[in-house]
Amino acid sequence: MRSIRSTLTSSVAIAVASTSLFIAPAAYAQDETAEDGSGLGEIVVTAQRREENLQDVPLSVTALRGDNLDAVSAGGVDIRGLSGRVPSLLVESSFGRTFPRFYIRGLGNTDFDFNASQPVSLVYDDVVLENPILKGFPIFDLERVEVLRGPQGTLFGRNTPAGIVKFDSVKPSDTFGGYGKISYGRFNAINAQGAVGGPLGEKVSVRLSGLYQRQDDYVDNATPAGTNKDAFEGYEEYAARLQFLIKPGDDLDILLTGQFRSLDGTARLFRANVFTRGQQGLNANYNRYRVSTDGKNEQRVDTQNATARITYDAGPVSFISVTSYWQGDATSVGDVDGGFGANFLPPNLYGPGQIPFTAETRDSVPNLKQFTQEFRIASNGNGPLSYQAGVFYFDEDLEIVSDNYSTLGDPNNAPDGVNIRVSQKQNSKAYGVFGSLTYQLSDQFSVTGGIRYNDDKRRFVAVRSRDTQFPGFLQNPLGTVTRRVSDNNITWDASATYAATDDVNLYARVARGYRAPSIQGRILFPPATATPLESGVTIGDSETITSYESGIKSTFLDGRARFNVNGFYYELKNAQLTAVGGGVNANRLINADKVRGYGFEADLEFKPVPELLLTAGVSYNNTSIRDAGLTTAACGAVRVDTFPNVSLCTPLDPIVVAAAPFSAAIVNINGNSLPQSPRWIANWTAKYGIPVGDGEIYAFTDWAYRSKINFFLYESVEFQDKSMLEGGLRVGYKTDAFDIAAFVRNITKDTSAVGGIDFNNLTGFVNEPRIWGVEAGFKF
């Protein structure tokens, strides 16, 4: 503990000292909104549920907007394009565009089931989106994206111990206007979006925005039956949002929103044996444009939403009500073994590499319903005291169906080919009561404190059935499991802000966060020891985090530069972790005694001349599991010395129980970093414009880097990726009315593994390819 805190203290001290020296000459107030465009301007965020200058907010926040936001969504890139674009944020998915998984400061969840709980919450227009199929809602017509790092348990509540990714759409106004843009690119990709809005009479404004994007299949499928050209990776997606802003009087605003999403395409491609035992990196079996699978591959998502936000200004205070209802359904099926055939067939009928057994699964959400209601009171005025208080209610009904297919065709199977089915039903209810206040003790010093009571309940039922007799090592196929979990918890935060000068704010924050208990019942393949069936259903007890953070927020050089830096340390107790794979295609929830993390984050914006804008961000995250007796299964399949032709990874952790036929090795994971938790994340952009006529010719480039990641809780030679560096470039001409440009994403054709499948062979999946295209847009 002492060495970790010493390291953190030293890092923060160096960062603070360096910043102080750098900004010392700029100790006078500067006007950031210079009319000549030389300044950076103010960044307005709502990280504390009210509009504030980012520089005044006492927590670590990065806002994506403007060119940066346009770049990450160019060419139809989905929400995973945010990954690495701000410090400490990583986004990945084993489902492609359907099911994003977010990680902040190393904390996330690799669980691939549709009831997975995540410690990073996604909030869209003041509404939390809990289920993974909601979190992939596409990026369009947004004012900004904010990434709030660290626990947000007071104002945003449960399941936010790592932080929040917060989306704010453009709202209706009483001025007529809008935009439109369309791009065409590689793989016949089309991305069209736009919005139009304005007044409908004196008291009503409207805004309609929409998105259409598509892409052709471009990956061939080669099997003994022949090559199916351009079989995978295509999709077609629609999304729209309609908003009405009704103002019956000067003191009452009613915002009504309806939106939907419809996606139809192919699922994530799993690639068999693209890692070689004992070696790092992708091997010769990997070809981005070619796979060899014998299973189905499809994906569909449909979601709909209606929200009403009512704000009443009563003078000293405002009353806010946010009522939201989401519903949806989804299905995704993929060939999990990543290849064709199986080892018990003639050699020319299976591959690539060794395929111990076939595995093809479908996960579906036949029905999802989420209802949320929040009532909040917020103070108005500019007095020394400001406050917020409210109540929150959450109710979710979720159905999940998981199917396993007999890829090779068993005549005893049902007509649809399903030989194992698990049906899950889950109801989750939660409520919270919260309050927060800020007091301005002097012109320079203010303090903020908040507290929240959380109460969570979850009921879960799983039923496992099958249509045919399955091999003896998979027992206990029938049965119904019922589980209930509940907990209540108090979360809080306290912070202080000191204005050292008009341009320099110092802050410190301590916060406590909480993640509600979870249930995992994806029991397609329960362990052979599963007697009774309940042992295949696992529970993750609630976790709590205490986080300490301090930092500096500064502007200097006459408002042409902005530099924010912070250091943090956290301790996560009873940490919920997900052990995936390890011999069976399943998830298992476990709790670690502790996870400790520390590091720093920094953001820089610099406008040396009006024509050039530079930005950069960097973060360092050191995470460590602290539980001396914690073990997990590693490297699925069988012992190499027993079955020498079966692929198996090379564990780097202490082996507690050696691997045996049809049984994975058990390893101790104490001291390991968390999965998908790179030590370093860095990003940088540059935009340069040359005035020409009524507009400018410009070039904008953006880059994102992350260091080594491990895919699972255990460490191995094979299931990791050393680093990833992706860059983009946009060159065009724009005026106040239109923008014409060419763009390219992943310009260097970086090829990196971003995840693996551990239970059958050395299967992995990779990042997106290089794409390019042209785009035309207009505003009015």
PDB file of N, CA, C and O in Angstrom, residues 227-264:
ATOM      1  N   THR A 227     -15.402 -21.720 -51.941  1.00  0.00           N
ATOM      2  CA  THR A 227     -15.230 -20.379 -51.400  1.00  0.00           C
ATOM      3  C   THR A 227     -16.453 -19.536 -51.662  1.00  0.00           C
ATOM      4  O   THR A 227     -16.880 -19.386 -52.817  1.00  0.00           O
ATOM      5  N   ASN A 228     -17.007 -19.005 -50.594  1.00  0.00           N
ATOM      6  CA  ASN A 228     -18.133 -18.079 -50.690  1.00  0.00           C
ATOM      7  C   ASN A 228     -17.568 -16.673 -50.641  1.00  0.00           C
ATOM      8  O   ASN A 228     -17.120 -16.202 -49.602  1.00  0.00           O
ATOM      9  N   LYS A 229     -17.569 -16.015 -51.793  1.00  0.00           N
ATOM     10  CA  LYS A 229     -16.982 -14.687 -51.891  1.00  0.00           C
ATOM     11  C   LYS A 229     -17.843 -13.668 -51.154  1.00  0.00           C
ATOM     12  O   LYS A 229     -19.070 -13.719 -51.177  1.00  0.00           O
ATOM     13  N   ASP A 230     -17.148 -12.728 -50.479  1.00  0.00           N
ATOM     14  CA  ASP A 230     -17.813 -11.601 -49.816  1.00  0.00           C
ATOM     15  C   ASP A 230     -18.992 -12.085 -48.972  1.00  0.00           C
ATOM     16  O   ASP A 230     -20.157 -11.736 -49.196  1.00  0.00           O
ATOM     17  N   ALA A 231     -18.671 -12.890 -47.963  1.00  0.00           N
ATOM     18  CA  ALA A 231     -19.711 -13.525 -47.155  1.00  0.00           C
ATOM     19  C   ALA A 231     -20.019 -12.778 -45.851  1.00  0.00           C
ATOM     20  O   ALA A 231     -21.134 -12.887 -45.333  1.00  0.00           O
ATOM     21  N   PHE A 232     -19.037 -12.036 -45.313  1.00  0.00           N
ATOM     22  CA  PHE A 232     -19.193 -11.492 -43.969  1.00  0.00           C
ATOM     23  C   PHE A 232     -18.774 -10.029 -43.877  1.00  0.00           C
ATOM     24  O   PHE A 232     -18.059  -9.514 -44.724  1.00  0.00           O
ATOM     25  N   GLU A 233     -19.187  -9.416 -42.779  1.00  0.00           N
ATOM     26  CA  GLU A 233     -18.836  -8.067 -42.319  1.00  0.00           C
ATOM     27  C   GLU A 233     -19.712  -6.958 -42.910  1.00  0.00           C
ATOM     28  O   GLU A 233     -19.464  -5.776 -42.681  1.00  0.00           O
ATOM     29  N   GLY A 234     -20.759  -7.295 -43.639  1.00  0.00           N
ATOM     30  CA  GLY A 234     -21.684  -6.274 -44.111  1.00  0.00           C
ATOM     31  C   GLY A 234     -22.742  -5.947 -43.073  1.00  0.00           C
ATOM     32  O   GLY A 234     -22.988  -6.705 -42.134  1.00  0.00           O
ATOM     33  N   TYR A 235     -23.385  -4.803 -43.238  1.00  0.00           N
ATOM     34  CA  TYR A 235     -24.462  -4.403 -42.327  1.00  0.00           C
ATOM     35  C   TYR A 235     -25.288  -3.300 -42.976  1.00  0.00           C
ATOM     36  O   TYR A 235     -24.872  -2.644 -43.941  1.00  0.00           O
ATOM     37  N   GLU A 236     -26.470  -3.089 -42.424  1.00  0.00           N
ATOM     38  CA  GLU A 236     -27.343  -1.976 -42.795  1.00  0.00           C
ATOM     39  C   GLU A 236     -28.020  -1.488 -41.522  1.00  0.00           C
ATOM     40  O   GLU A 236     -28.532  -2.296 -40.737  1.00  0.00           O
ATOM     41  N   GLU A 237     -28.016  -0.177 -41.317  1.00  0.00           N
ATOM     42  CA  GLU A 237     -28.522   0.361 -40.063  1.00  0.00           C
ATOM     43  C   GLU A 237     -29.297   1.654 -40.293  1.00  0.00           C
ATOM     44  O   GLU A 237     -28.906   2.497 -41.093  1.00  0.00           O
ATOM     45  N   TYR A 238     -30.417   1.763 -39.558  1.00  0.00           N
ATOM     46  CA  TYR A 238     -31.228   2.975 -39.541  1.00  0.00           C
ATOM     47  C   TYR A 238     -31.369   3.442 -38.099  1.00  0.00           C
ATOM     48  O   TYR A 238     -31.481   2.631 -37.176  1.00  0.00           O
ATOM     49  N   ALA A 239     -31.427   4.743 -37.920  1.00  0.00           N
ATOM     50  CA  ALA A 239     -31.730   5.301 -36.602  1.00  0.00           C
ATOM     51  C   ALA A 239     -32.336   6.686 -36.800  1.00  0.00           C
ATOM     52  O   ALA A 239     -32.012   7.384 -37.773  1.00  0.00           O
ATOM     53  N   ALA A 240     -33.217   7.065 -35.896  1.00  0.00           N
ATOM     54  CA  ALA A 240     -33.853   8.380 -35.998  1.00  0.00           C
ATOM     55  C   ALA A 240     -34.222   8.872 -34.608  1.00  0.00           C
ATOM     56  O   ALA A 240     -34.402   8.086 -33.666  1.00  0.00           O
ATOM     57  N   ARG A 241     -34.326  10.195 -34.501  1.00  0.00           N
ATOM     58  CA  ARG A 241     -34.710  10.836 -33.242  1.00  0.00           C
ATOM     59  C   ARG A 241     -35.639  12.013 -33.561  1.00  0.00           C
ATOM     60  O   ARG A 241     -35.323  12.851 -34.412  1.00  0.00           O
ATOM     61  N   LEU A 242     -36.773  12.059 -32.906  1.00  0.00           N
ATOM     62  CA  LEU A 242     -37.725  13.162 -33.064  1.00  0.00           C
ATOM     63  C   LEU A 242     -37.950  13.797 -31.703  1.00  0.00           C
ATOM     64  O   LEU A 242     -38.292  13.109 -30.732  1.00  0.00           O
ATOM     65  N   GLN A 243     -37.736  15.121 -31.636  1.00  0.00           N
ATOM     66  CA  GLN A 243     -37.864  15.838 -30.370  1.00  0.00           C
ATOM     67  C   GLN A 243     -38.818  17.027 -30.520  1.00  0.00           C
ATOM     68  O   GLN A 243     -38.738  17.763 -31.514  1.00  0.00           O
ATOM     69  N   PHE A 244     -39.681  17.185 -29.538  1.00  0.00           N
ATOM     70  CA  PHE A 244     -40.547  18.350 -29.451  1.00  0.00           C
ATOM     71  C   PHE A 244     -40.231  19.084 -28.148  1.00  0.00           C
ATOM     72  O   PHE A 244     -40.256  18.476 -27.077  1.00  0.00           O
ATOM     73  N   LEU A 245     -39.970  20.370 -28.248  1.00  0.00           N
ATOM     74  CA  LEU A 245     -39.772  21.208 -27.071  1.00  0.00           C
ATOM     75  C   LEU A 245     -40.973  22.134 -26.956  1.00  0.00           C
ATOM     76  O   LEU A 245     -41.191  23.009 -27.812  1.00  0.00           O
ATOM     77  N   ILE A 246     -41.754  21.928 -25.909  1.00  0.00           N
ATOM     78  CA  ILE A 246     -42.986  22.679 -25.701  1.00  0.00           C
ATOM     79  C   ILE A 246     -42.775  23.636 -24.530  1.00  0.00           C
ATOM     80  O   ILE A 246     -42.328  23.221 -23.448  1.00  0.00           O
ATOM     81  N   LYS A 247     -43.119  24.909 -24.752  1.00  0.00           N
ATOM     82  CA  LYS A 247     -42.959  25.929 -23.713  1.00  0.00           C
ATOM     83  C   LYS A 247     -44.294  26.633 -23.497  1.00  0.00           C
ATOM     84  O   LYS A 247     -44.544  27.702 -24.077  1.00  0.00           O
ATOM     85  N   PRO A 248     -45.156  26.050 -22.640  1.00  0.00           N
ATOM     86  CA  PRO A 248     -46.453  26.709 -22.381  1.00  0.00           C
ATOM     87  C   PRO A 248     -46.296  28.079 -21.752  1.00  0.00           C
ATOM     88  O   PRO A 248     -47.153  28.954 -21.921  1.00  0.00           O
ATOM     89  N   GLY A 249     -45.221  28.279 -21.002  1.00  0.00           N
ATOM     90  CA  GLY A 249     -44.929  29.570 -20.393  1.00  0.00           C
ATOM     91  C   GLY A 249     -43.439  29.722 -20.209  1.00  0.00           C
ATOM     92  O   GLY A 249     -42.655  28.799 -20.481  1.00  0.00           O
ATOM     93  N   ASP A 250     -43.030  30.894 -19.737  1.00  0.00           N
ATOM     94  CA  ASP A 250     -41.602  31.143 -19.562  1.00  0.00           C
ATOM     95  C   ASP A 250     -40.974  30.248 -18.502  1.00  0.00           C
ATOM     96  O   ASP A 250     -39.750  30.068 -18.481  1.00  0.00           O
ATOM     97  N   ASP A 251     -41.790  29.691 -17.615  1.00  0.00           N
ATOM     98  CA  ASP A 251     -41.258  28.909 -16.508  1.00  0.00           C
ATOM     99  C   ASP A 251     -41.384  27.401 -16.685  1.00  0.00           C
ATOM    100  O   ASP A 251     -41.051  26.643 -15.783  1.00  0.00           O
ATOM    101  N   LEU A 252     -41.881  26.947 -17.830  1.00  0.00           N
ATOM    102  CA  LEU A 252     -42.112  25.514 -18.018  1.00  0.00           C
ATOM    103  C   LEU A 252     -41.599  25.059 -19.376  1.00  0.00           C
ATOM    104  O   LEU A 252     -41.963  25.621 -20.413  1.00  0.00           O
ATOM    105  N   ASP A 253     -40.721  24.020 -19.364  1.00  0.00           N
ATOM    106  CA  ASP A 253     -40.226  23.386 -20.591  1.00  0.00           C
ATOM    107  C   ASP A 253     -40.609  21.913 -20.567  1.00  0.00           C
ATOM    108  O   ASP A 253     -40.391  21.219 -19.557  1.00  0.00           O
ATOM    109  N   ILE A 254     -41.153  21.432 -21.682  1.00  0.00           N
ATOM    110  CA  ILE A 254     -41.475  20.011 -21.820  1.00  0.00           C
ATOM    111  C   ILE A 254     -40.766  19.496 -23.072  1.00  0.00           C
ATOM    112  O   ILE A 254     -41.080  19.938 -24.187  1.00  0.00           O
ATOM    113  N   LEU A 255     -39.814  18.607 -22.872  1.00  0.00           N
ATOM    114  CA  LEU A 255     -39.077  18.022 -23.993  1.00  0.00           C
ATOM    115  C   LEU A 255     -39.529  16.572 -24.172  1.00  0.00           C
ATOM    116  O   LEU A 255     -39.338  15.743 -23.290  1.00  0.00           O
ATOM    117  N   LEU A 256     -40.119  16.273 -25.323  1.00  0.00           N
ATOM    118  CA  LEU A 256     -40.591  14.934 -25.649  1.00  0.00           C
ATOM    119  C   LEU A 256     -39.695  14.356 -26.736  1.00  0.00           C
ATOM    120  O   LEU A 256     -39.463  15.002 -27.769  1.00  0.00           O
ATOM    121  N   THR A 257     -39.207  13.137 -26.497  1.00  0.00           N
ATOM    122  CA  THR A 257     -38.263  12.513 -27.423  1.00  0.00           C
ATOM    123  C   THR A 257     -38.723  11.111 -27.773  1.00  0.00           C
ATOM    124  O   THR A 257     -39.112  10.344 -26.893  1.00  0.00           O
ATOM    125  N   GLY A 258     -38.652  10.787 -29.055  1.00  0.00           N
ATOM    126  CA  GLY A 258     -38.857   9.420 -29.520  1.00  0.00           C
ATOM    127  C   GLY A 258     -37.714   9.044 -30.444  1.00  0.00           C
ATOM    128  O   GLY A 258     -37.291   9.853 -31.274  1.00  0.00           O
ATOM    129  N   GLN A 259     -37.173   7.839 -30.290  1.00  0.00           N
ATOM    130  CA  GLN A 259     -36.071   7.430 -31.147  1.00  0.00           C
ATOM    131  C   GLN A 259     -36.064   5.913 -31.324  1.00  0.00           C
ATOM    132  O   GLN A 259     -36.640   5.179 -30.528  1.00  0.00           O
ATOM    133  N   PHE A 260     -35.414   5.485 -32.403  1.00  0.00           N
ATOM    134  CA  PHE A 260     -35.321   4.052 -32.665  1.00  0.00           C
ATOM    135  C   PHE A 260     -34.020   3.745 -33.382  1.00  0.00           C
ATOM    136  O   PHE A 260     -33.374   4.614 -33.969  1.00  0.00           O
ATOM    137  N   ARG A 261     -33.667   2.457 -33.342  1.00  0.00           N
ATOM    138  CA  ARG A 261     -32.512   1.945 -34.056  1.00  0.00           C
ATOM    139  C   ARG A 261     -32.866   0.585 -34.643  1.00  0.00           C
ATOM    140  O   ARG A 261     -33.538  -0.220 -33.998  1.00  0.00           O
ATOM    141  N   SER A 262     -32.405   0.314 -35.872  1.00  0.00           N
ATOM    142  CA  SER A 262     -32.593  -0.993 -36.493  1.00  0.00           C
ATOM    143  C   SER A 262     -31.309  -1.361 -37.226  1.00  0.00           C
ATOM    144  O   SER A 262     -30.877  -0.652 -38.140  1.00  0.00           O
ATOM    145  N   LEU A 263     -30.697  -2.460 -36.809  1.00  0.00           N
ATOM    146  CA  LEU A 263     -29.440  -2.933 -37.385  1.00  0.00           C
ATOM    147  C   LEU A 263     -29.615  -4.353 -37.883  1.00  0.00           C
ATOM    148  O   LEU A 263     -30.170  -5.205 -37.191  1.00  0.00           O
ATOM    149  N   ASP A 264     -29.129  -4.619 -39.092  1.00  0.00           N
ATOM    150  CA  ASP A 264     -29.165  -5.960 -39.664  1.00  0.00           C
ATOM    151  C   ASP A 264     -27.828  -6.192 -40.366  1.00  0.00           C
ATOM    152  O   ASP A 264     -27.450  -5.426 -41.247  1.00  0.00           O
TER     153      ASP A 264
END
